[in-house]
Structure formats: structure tokens, C-alpha cells
């Protein structure tokens, strides 16, 4: 929905109006108390005058700005319309508010006309200063809120662009590794190469048929991971065994796409392939309080033997770290550890969405 088609009387606008009204009432109470202390009348009468003038000015100006700019994102009329609205609010608030105050104290309507010029001028100056000051405060507050929303949009778009970039780096990485393995298999075992090519074709069709999104259900991530492991099973045969454990209550949790595949790919490439008899990969998701924990365990050669000679953690693992940091910031965690029974364990942990049961 574009800013020009936003509902005029949406709940957010009414919440802002109510907030402005409460601030106006508090400000009027301060003015009324100050005037009564200075000896300009009783506290009750000054409060009635102050609240009447202030709240009526607020109602005129706040409802007027919604009528003039309610479909826009910045809820303040531009140019002369804005100045005219303030002038109208001050005028209506001054006259109607004074009439209400006069009625409360039992004075003739609009008694201020019989006041000395100095007292009348002071009343007008206080009304003008208070109304204009509050209007400027509310305008600055709204402008700050609008700029913050624009900043949030820009940050969200930057995050989306970064996630897209990371995903475009991960997919070719996986594809190139698969094609390299397929090239070897064509020479050694053509029938298995054909089966692997069919799996690859199915995997790519599923991957490319859906629109690219910044998040998808954890069940979709596990399904995609199952396709990938089936693809690898064609090449490795009985040397690769795997289990995928996803509790039913976690299936709809949104996660970034391609979050788990680099971890599994790392386990196969650096853990199971160097081991003659192969091994098993187990991917499990579980809830730990208000956090989601996903573990990728393998029974490969172990963490020390699996790490690259330069001590790095590999391209795929670095990309997973970056994706977690981009989406969840400092609230995410990724750990690599040696499994007690041999092999390695990669653990991801990040907050569950607030709406998750």
C-alpha cells in the first residue's frame, strides 16, 4: 500500500491523536497552575480556561491535519494550509475556550473584551505561545517518527539486499561442487551419474521455481535439505546415512533460506568423504526456552582433521555466520565443536519469533 492510499482514519492516527491530547492536557495543567500561582485567579478557574482553550485548539488542529493530509505518510499539511490550520485552531480555541471559562466562573460571555489592554494582550500571547509551541513540538515529533520509519525501511532494504547477495554466493558454490563431483562420477560410474543428474535437475527445478524470499518455514528448509542429501546419496551410496528430526511445533518457524545446507555440505566434504566407511549426518531442531536450536552432527573424521590447513572454517560456514548476523545480529550464535563419540557438531541458536507458541 503506497502512502497516498493509506486509510485516513487508521488506528495509528487515532493513537497519535490521543497521545497528543494527553500531552496537551498535561501542558495546560502546567499553564493553569502557573497562572493561579501568579495571582491571576483561582486554581479551578485558571484550569478551566487553560484546559478549554488548549483542548479545543488541539481538537481543531489535530482533526484538521488528518482531514487535510490523512492519506499521506507525513500528517501535516504543506505551505499556507499548515499555517492557516494553526491560526484557525488558535482563534477557535481562544474564543470558545474563553466562553467556556466565563460560563464556569459565572462571568458575562467573552468578558475578556472588557479587560484592560495589557491583560487582554497577555491572554492572547499565552494562548499563541502555548498553541504554536505545542504544534511545533508535535510537528517535530511526527517528523522524527517519519524519519525513523524511513531509516527502518532503508535498513530493512539493506538487510534484504545483503541476504540476496549471500544467497547468490551460496547457490553457485553448492552447484559447482556438485558438478565437479558429477564430472568424476561420469567416468567412474555412468549409471549413477545419470541418477545424480536427475536428482540435480529435480533439486534445481524446486529451487528455481519458487520466488526468492528472505525467509521460509523451517519445514521448507528441511525439505530442501532432504533433496540435497538425496542428491549426495546418489554419489556416496551407503557411505552416507542421514536423519532429519523436525518437531511438529517448529515446522512453521521462519528462517533464512539455505541456512543449513552449507553446514551439511561441510560435514560431507570435510567429515564423511575423507573417511573410508563414510558415516552419518543427523540434523535436529529443538526449542530451548525462547530460542531455536539447530544441530548438525556427523560421525566423520573429527573437527581437527576436518578444518582446512590454514585454520579457517570454510566458505560455507562463514556465509552462515554472516546470514545469522545480518538477520538476528548479536542475538544469534554459531558454534563448532568436536562430538563426544567422534565427528563434529555445528550448532545454531537464535531467538524464536514472538508469535511462536
Short mmCIF file of N, CA and C in Angstrom, two decimals, residues 78-207:
data_model
loop_
_atom_site.label_atom_id
_atom_site.label_comp_id
_atom_site.label_asym_id
_atom_site.label_seq_id
_atom_site.Cartn_x
_atom_site.Cartn_y
_atom_site.Cartn_z
N UNK A 78 0.99 21.02 3.89
CA UNK A 78 2.14 21.81 3.45
C UNK A 78 1.74 23.26 3.21
N UNK A 79 2.75 24.13 3.31
CA UNK A 79 2.59 25.52 2.93
C UNK A 79 1.59 26.28 3.78
N UNK A 80 0.81 27.14 3.10
CA UNK A 80 -0.14 28.01 3.78
C UNK A 80 -1.23 27.24 4.49
N UNK A 81 -1.54 26.02 4.02
CA UNK A 81 -2.56 25.23 4.69
C UNK A 81 -2.17 24.94 6.14
N UNK A 82 -0.89 24.66 6.36
CA UNK A 82 -0.44 24.38 7.71
C UNK A 82 -0.55 25.60 8.61
N UNK A 83 -0.08 26.77 8.12
CA UNK A 83 -0.16 28.00 8.91
C UNK A 83 -1.63 28.39 9.15
N UNK A 84 -2.46 28.23 8.12
CA UNK A 84 -3.87 28.55 8.27
C UNK A 84 -4.56 27.67 9.29
N UNK A 85 -4.17 26.40 9.34
CA UNK A 85 -4.78 25.48 10.30
C UNK A 85 -4.42 25.88 11.72
N UNK A 86 -3.16 26.26 11.94
CA UNK A 86 -2.74 26.70 13.27
C UNK A 86 -3.50 27.97 13.67
N UNK A 87 -3.62 28.91 12.72
CA UNK A 87 -4.35 30.15 13.02
C UNK A 87 -5.81 29.86 13.36
N UNK A 88 -6.42 28.92 12.62
CA UNK A 88 -7.81 28.56 12.91
C UNK A 88 -7.94 27.92 14.28
N UNK A 89 -7.02 27.03 14.62
CA UNK A 89 -7.07 26.38 15.92
C UNK A 89 -6.89 27.37 17.05
N UNK A 90 -5.96 28.31 16.89
CA UNK A 90 -5.74 29.32 17.93
C UNK A 90 -6.99 30.19 18.11
N UNK A 91 -7.58 30.62 16.98
CA UNK A 91 -8.75 31.51 17.05
C UNK A 91 -9.94 30.81 17.69
N UNK A 92 -10.26 29.60 17.20
CA UNK A 92 -11.40 28.87 17.74
C UNK A 92 -11.17 28.53 19.21
N UNK A 93 -9.96 28.06 19.53
CA UNK A 93 -9.66 27.71 20.91
C UNK A 93 -9.74 28.90 21.84
N UNK A 94 -9.25 30.05 21.37
CA UNK A 94 -9.26 31.25 22.21
C UNK A 94 -10.68 31.70 22.53
N UNK A 95 -11.51 31.84 21.51
CA UNK A 95 -12.85 32.36 21.74
C UNK A 95 -13.76 31.34 22.45
N UNK A 96 -13.79 30.10 21.95
CA UNK A 96 -14.65 29.10 22.57
C UNK A 96 -14.15 28.74 23.96
N UNK A 97 -12.85 28.62 24.13
CA UNK A 97 -12.30 28.30 25.45
C UNK A 97 -12.59 29.38 26.46
N UNK A 98 -12.48 30.67 26.06
CA UNK A 98 -12.80 31.75 26.97
C UNK A 98 -14.28 31.76 27.31
N UNK A 99 -15.13 31.45 26.32
CA UNK A 99 -16.57 31.39 26.59
C UNK A 99 -16.89 30.30 27.62
N UNK A 100 -16.25 29.14 27.50
CA UNK A 100 -16.47 28.07 28.47
C UNK A 100 -15.98 28.49 29.85
N UNK A 101 -14.81 29.11 29.90
CA UNK A 101 -14.28 29.58 31.18
C UNK A 101 -15.17 30.62 31.82
N UNK A 102 -15.68 31.57 31.02
CA UNK A 102 -16.58 32.59 31.55
C UNK A 102 -17.84 31.96 32.12
N UNK A 103 -18.37 30.96 31.40
CA UNK A 103 -19.57 30.29 31.89
C UNK A 103 -19.30 29.58 33.21
N UNK A 104 -18.09 29.03 33.36
CA UNK A 104 -17.76 28.31 34.60
C UNK A 104 -17.67 29.26 35.79
N UNK A 105 -17.08 30.43 35.60
CA UNK A 105 -16.91 31.37 36.72
C UNK A 105 -18.12 32.28 36.88
N UNK A 106 -19.12 32.17 35.99
CA UNK A 106 -20.31 33.00 36.09
C UNK A 106 -20.14 34.39 35.57
N UNK A 107 -19.15 34.63 34.72
CA UNK A 107 -18.92 35.95 34.14
C UNK A 107 -19.71 36.08 32.84
N UNK A 108 -19.94 37.32 32.38
CA UNK A 108 -20.60 37.51 31.09
C UNK A 108 -19.79 36.85 29.98
N UNK A 109 -20.44 36.37 28.92
CA UNK A 109 -19.71 35.73 27.81
C UNK A 109 -18.65 36.65 27.23
N UNK A 110 -17.47 36.06 26.99
CA UNK A 110 -16.34 36.78 26.40
C UNK A 110 -16.03 38.04 27.18
N UNK A 111 -15.92 37.88 28.48
CA UNK A 111 -15.65 39.01 29.36
C UNK A 111 -14.28 39.63 29.09
N UNK A 112 -13.39 38.89 28.47
CA UNK A 112 -12.05 39.41 28.25
C UNK A 112 -12.05 40.70 27.44
N UNK A 113 -13.15 40.97 26.70
CA UNK A 113 -13.21 42.18 25.89
C UNK A 113 -13.23 43.44 26.76
N UNK A 114 -13.70 43.28 28.01
CA UNK A 114 -13.74 44.43 28.92
C UNK A 114 -12.47 44.56 29.76
N UNK A 115 -11.54 43.64 29.57
CA UNK A 115 -10.30 43.70 30.32
C UNK A 115 -9.45 44.87 29.84
N UNK A 116 -8.51 45.22 30.65
CA UNK A 116 -7.53 46.21 30.22
C UNK A 116 -6.73 45.66 29.06
N UNK A 117 -6.23 46.54 28.24
CA UNK A 117 -5.50 46.12 27.04
C UNK A 117 -4.32 45.23 27.38
N UNK A 118 -3.66 45.55 28.51
CA UNK A 118 -2.49 44.76 28.91
C UNK A 118 -2.87 43.34 29.26
N UNK A 119 -3.99 43.16 29.99
CA UNK A 119 -4.41 41.81 30.38
C UNK A 119 -4.89 41.01 29.18
N UNK A 120 -5.61 41.70 28.27
CA UNK A 120 -6.07 41.02 27.06
C UNK A 120 -4.88 40.56 26.22
N UNK A 121 -3.91 41.44 26.10
CA UNK A 121 -2.72 41.10 25.31
C UNK A 121 -1.98 39.92 25.92
N UNK A 122 -1.87 39.90 27.25
CA UNK A 122 -1.17 38.78 27.89
C UNK A 122 -1.91 37.47 27.68
N UNK A 123 -3.25 37.52 27.71
CA UNK A 123 -4.03 36.29 27.47
C UNK A 123 -3.80 35.79 26.05
N UNK A 124 -3.80 36.70 25.09
CA UNK A 124 -3.59 36.31 23.69
C UNK A 124 -2.18 35.76 23.49
N UNK A 125 -1.20 36.43 24.11
CA UNK A 125 0.19 35.98 23.95
C UNK A 125 0.36 34.58 24.54
N UNK A 126 -0.21 34.32 25.71
CA UNK A 126 -0.08 33.00 26.31
C UNK A 126 -0.73 31.94 25.42
N UNK A 127 -1.93 32.26 24.89
CA UNK A 127 -2.61 31.31 24.01
C UNK A 127 -1.80 31.03 22.76
N UNK A 128 -1.29 32.10 22.14
CA UNK A 128 -0.49 31.93 20.91
C UNK A 128 0.78 31.14 21.19
N UNK A 129 1.51 31.53 22.23
CA UNK A 129 2.78 30.86 22.52
C UNK A 129 2.58 29.39 22.84
N UNK A 130 1.56 29.09 23.66
CA UNK A 130 1.32 27.70 24.05
C UNK A 130 0.90 26.86 22.84
N UNK A 131 -0.03 27.40 22.03
CA UNK A 131 -0.53 26.62 20.88
C UNK A 131 0.56 26.42 19.84
N UNK A 132 1.26 27.48 19.50
CA UNK A 132 2.33 27.35 18.49
C UNK A 132 3.44 26.44 19.00
N UNK A 133 3.76 26.57 20.29
CA UNK A 133 4.80 25.71 20.85
C UNK A 133 4.41 24.24 20.80
N UNK A 134 3.15 23.94 21.16
CA UNK A 134 2.70 22.55 21.10
C UNK A 134 2.64 22.04 19.67
N UNK A 135 2.18 22.90 18.74
CA UNK A 135 2.13 22.48 17.33
C UNK A 135 3.54 22.16 16.81
N UNK A 136 4.51 23.01 17.17
CA UNK A 136 5.88 22.76 16.72
C UNK A 136 6.42 21.48 17.34
N UNK A 137 6.08 21.26 18.62
CA UNK A 137 6.53 20.03 19.28
C UNK A 137 5.95 18.79 18.59
N UNK A 138 4.64 18.82 18.32
CA UNK A 138 4.00 17.68 17.67
C UNK A 138 4.52 17.50 16.25
N UNK A 139 4.74 18.62 15.54
CA UNK A 139 5.27 18.53 14.18
C UNK A 139 6.67 17.90 14.19
N UNK A 140 7.52 18.36 15.11
CA UNK A 140 8.87 17.79 15.22
C UNK A 140 8.83 16.32 15.59
N UNK A 141 7.89 15.98 16.50
CA UNK A 141 7.76 14.58 16.90
C UNK A 141 7.33 13.71 15.72
N UNK A 142 6.35 14.19 14.95
CA UNK A 142 5.90 13.44 13.78
C UNK A 142 6.97 13.33 12.72
N UNK A 143 7.71 14.42 12.52
CA UNK A 143 8.79 14.38 11.52
C UNK A 143 9.88 13.41 11.94
N UNK A 144 10.20 13.41 13.24
CA UNK A 144 11.21 12.47 13.74
C UNK A 144 10.74 11.04 13.57
N UNK A 145 9.44 10.79 13.84
CA UNK A 145 8.90 9.45 13.68
C UNK A 145 8.93 9.01 12.22
N UNK A 146 8.62 9.97 11.32
CA UNK A 146 8.65 9.65 9.89
C UNK A 146 10.08 9.34 9.44
N UNK A 147 11.04 10.15 9.89
CA UNK A 147 12.44 9.90 9.51
C UNK A 147 12.92 8.57 10.05
N UNK A 148 12.47 8.20 11.27
CA UNK A 148 12.85 6.91 11.83
C UNK A 148 12.27 5.77 11.02
N UNK A 149 11.00 5.94 10.56
CA UNK A 149 10.39 4.89 9.74
C UNK A 149 11.12 4.76 8.41
N UNK A 150 11.54 5.90 7.84
CA UNK A 150 12.30 5.84 6.59
C UNK A 150 13.64 5.16 6.80
N UNK A 151 14.27 5.44 7.95
CA UNK A 151 15.54 4.79 8.26
C UNK A 151 15.36 3.29 8.43
N UNK A 152 14.25 2.90 9.10
CA UNK A 152 13.97 1.47 9.27
C UNK A 152 13.77 0.78 7.93
N UNK A 153 13.06 1.47 7.01
CA UNK A 153 12.84 0.91 5.67
C UNK A 153 14.17 0.74 4.95
N UNK A 154 15.03 1.77 5.05
CA UNK A 154 16.34 1.69 4.38
C UNK A 154 17.18 0.56 4.96
N UNK A 155 17.15 0.41 6.29
CA UNK A 155 17.92 -0.67 6.91
C UNK A 155 17.36 -2.03 6.51
N UNK A 156 16.02 -2.14 6.43
CA UNK A 156 15.42 -3.40 6.02
C UNK A 156 15.78 -3.74 4.58
N UNK A 157 15.77 -2.74 3.70
CA UNK A 157 16.14 -2.97 2.31
C UNK A 157 17.61 -3.35 2.19
N UNK A 158 18.46 -2.73 3.03
CA UNK A 158 19.88 -3.09 3.02
C UNK A 158 20.08 -4.52 3.49
N UNK A 159 19.31 -4.93 4.52
CA UNK A 159 19.38 -6.30 5.01
C UNK A 159 18.93 -7.29 3.94
N UNK A 160 17.83 -6.94 3.24
CA UNK A 160 17.33 -7.81 2.18
C UNK A 160 18.36 -7.95 1.07
N UNK A 161 18.99 -6.83 0.70
CA UNK A 161 20.00 -6.88 -0.37
C UNK A 161 21.19 -7.73 0.06
N UNK A 162 21.58 -7.60 1.33
CA UNK A 162 22.71 -8.39 1.80
C UNK A 162 22.38 -9.88 1.81
N UNK A 163 21.17 -10.22 2.24
CA UNK A 163 20.77 -11.63 2.25
C UNK A 163 20.72 -12.19 0.83
N UNK A 164 20.22 -11.39 -0.11
CA UNK A 164 20.20 -11.84 -1.50
C UNK A 164 21.61 -12.07 -2.02
N UNK A 165 22.51 -11.17 -1.69
CA UNK A 165 23.90 -11.33 -2.12
C UNK A 165 24.51 -12.60 -1.55
N UNK A 166 24.27 -12.84 -0.25
CA UNK A 166 24.82 -14.04 0.37
C UNK A 166 24.24 -15.30 -0.26
N UNK A 167 22.94 -15.26 -0.59
CA UNK A 167 22.31 -16.44 -1.18
C UNK A 167 22.86 -16.70 -2.58
N UNK A 168 23.07 -15.62 -3.36
CA UNK A 168 23.62 -15.81 -4.71
C UNK A 168 25.05 -16.34 -4.65
N UNK A 169 25.75 -16.10 -3.54
CA UNK A 169 27.09 -16.66 -3.39
C UNK A 169 27.03 -18.12 -2.98
N UNK A 170 26.03 -18.50 -2.17
CA UNK A 170 25.95 -19.87 -1.68
C UNK A 170 25.50 -20.84 -2.76
N UNK A 171 24.50 -20.47 -3.54
CA UNK A 171 23.95 -21.41 -4.52
C UNK A 171 24.96 -21.83 -5.58
N UNK A 172 25.70 -20.89 -6.21
CA UNK A 172 26.74 -21.34 -7.15
C UNK A 172 27.81 -22.19 -6.48
N UNK A 173 28.13 -21.87 -5.22
CA UNK A 173 29.13 -22.66 -4.51
C UNK A 173 28.70 -24.12 -4.42
N UNK A 174 27.45 -24.35 -4.05
CA UNK A 174 26.94 -25.72 -3.97
C UNK A 174 26.88 -26.35 -5.35
N UNK A 175 26.44 -25.58 -6.35
CA UNK A 175 26.29 -26.11 -7.70
C UNK A 175 27.64 -26.52 -8.29
N UNK A 176 28.65 -25.70 -8.09
CA UNK A 176 29.97 -26.01 -8.64
C UNK A 176 30.54 -27.28 -8.01
N UNK A 177 30.36 -27.43 -6.70
CA UNK A 177 30.84 -28.64 -6.04
C UNK A 177 30.13 -29.88 -6.57
N UNK A 178 28.81 -29.75 -6.79
CA UNK A 178 28.04 -30.89 -7.29
C UNK A 178 28.46 -31.26 -8.71
N UNK A 179 28.66 -30.24 -9.55
CA UNK A 179 29.07 -30.51 -10.93
C UNK A 179 30.47 -31.13 -10.98
N UNK A 180 31.35 -30.70 -10.07
CA UNK A 180 32.68 -31.30 -10.03
C UNK A 180 32.59 -32.78 -9.65
N UNK A 181 31.75 -33.10 -8.68
CA UNK A 181 31.56 -34.50 -8.29
C UNK A 181 30.90 -35.30 -9.41
N UNK A 182 29.98 -34.66 -10.12
CA UNK A 182 29.29 -35.32 -11.22
C UNK A 182 30.27 -35.65 -12.35
N UNK A 183 31.21 -34.74 -12.59
CA UNK A 183 32.20 -34.98 -13.65
C UNK A 183 33.03 -36.22 -13.35
N UNK A 184 33.41 -36.40 -12.08
CA UNK A 184 34.19 -37.58 -11.69
C UNK A 184 33.34 -38.84 -11.83
N UNK A 185 32.08 -38.75 -11.42
CA UNK A 185 31.22 -39.91 -11.41
C UNK A 185 30.87 -40.37 -12.83
N UNK A 186 30.83 -39.44 -13.78
CA UNK A 186 30.52 -39.82 -15.17
C UNK A 186 31.55 -40.83 -15.69
N UNK A 187 32.79 -40.62 -15.30
CA UNK A 187 33.86 -41.51 -15.74
C UNK A 187 33.84 -42.84 -14.99
N UNK A 188 33.60 -42.79 -13.67
CA UNK A 188 33.70 -43.98 -12.85
C UNK A 188 32.44 -44.83 -12.88
N UNK A 189 31.27 -44.21 -12.89
CA UNK A 189 30.01 -44.95 -12.79
C UNK A 189 28.92 -44.19 -13.54
N UNK A 190 28.83 -44.37 -14.88
CA UNK A 190 27.85 -43.61 -15.67
C UNK A 190 26.40 -43.77 -15.20
N UNK A 191 25.92 -44.98 -14.84
CA UNK A 191 24.52 -45.07 -14.39
C UNK A 191 24.23 -44.22 -13.15
N UNK A 192 25.16 -44.23 -12.20
CA UNK A 192 24.96 -43.41 -11.01
C UNK A 192 25.08 -41.93 -11.34
N UNK A 193 25.88 -41.61 -12.34
CA UNK A 193 25.99 -40.22 -12.77
C UNK A 193 24.66 -39.72 -13.34
N UNK A 194 24.00 -40.62 -14.13
CA UNK A 194 22.70 -40.25 -14.69
C UNK A 194 21.68 -40.05 -13.57
N UNK A 195 21.69 -40.94 -12.56
CA UNK A 195 20.77 -40.80 -11.44
C UNK A 195 21.04 -39.51 -10.67
N UNK A 196 22.33 -39.19 -10.52
CA UNK A 196 22.69 -37.97 -9.83
C UNK A 196 22.25 -36.74 -10.62
N UNK A 197 22.37 -36.80 -11.93
CA UNK A 197 21.95 -35.69 -12.78
C UNK A 197 20.43 -35.49 -12.68
N UNK A 198 19.70 -36.60 -12.61
CA UNK A 198 18.24 -36.48 -12.44
C UNK A 198 17.90 -35.82 -11.11
N UNK A 199 18.61 -36.22 -10.06
CA UNK A 199 18.38 -35.60 -8.75
C UNK A 199 18.71 -34.11 -8.80
N UNK A 200 19.81 -33.78 -9.46
CA UNK A 200 20.21 -32.38 -9.56
C UNK A 200 19.16 -31.57 -10.32
N UNK A 201 18.64 -32.15 -11.38
CA UNK A 201 17.61 -31.47 -12.16
C UNK A 201 16.37 -31.21 -11.31
N UNK A 202 15.97 -32.21 -10.52
CA UNK A 202 14.81 -32.05 -9.64
C UNK A 202 15.07 -31.00 -8.57
N UNK A 203 16.26 -31.02 -8.01
CA UNK A 203 16.61 -30.07 -6.96
C UNK A 203 16.59 -28.64 -7.50
N UNK A 204 17.18 -28.43 -8.66
CA UNK A 204 17.22 -27.08 -9.24
C UNK A 204 15.83 -26.60 -9.64
N UNK A 205 14.99 -27.52 -10.12
CA UNK A 205 13.65 -27.12 -10.52
C UNK A 205 12.85 -26.64 -9.31
N UNK A 206 12.97 -27.36 -8.19
CA UNK A 206 12.27 -26.94 -6.97
C UNK A 206 12.83 -25.62 -6.46
N UNK A 207 14.15 -25.49 -6.53
CA UNK A 207 14.79 -24.28 -6.00
C UNK A 207 14.44 -23.05 -6.81
#
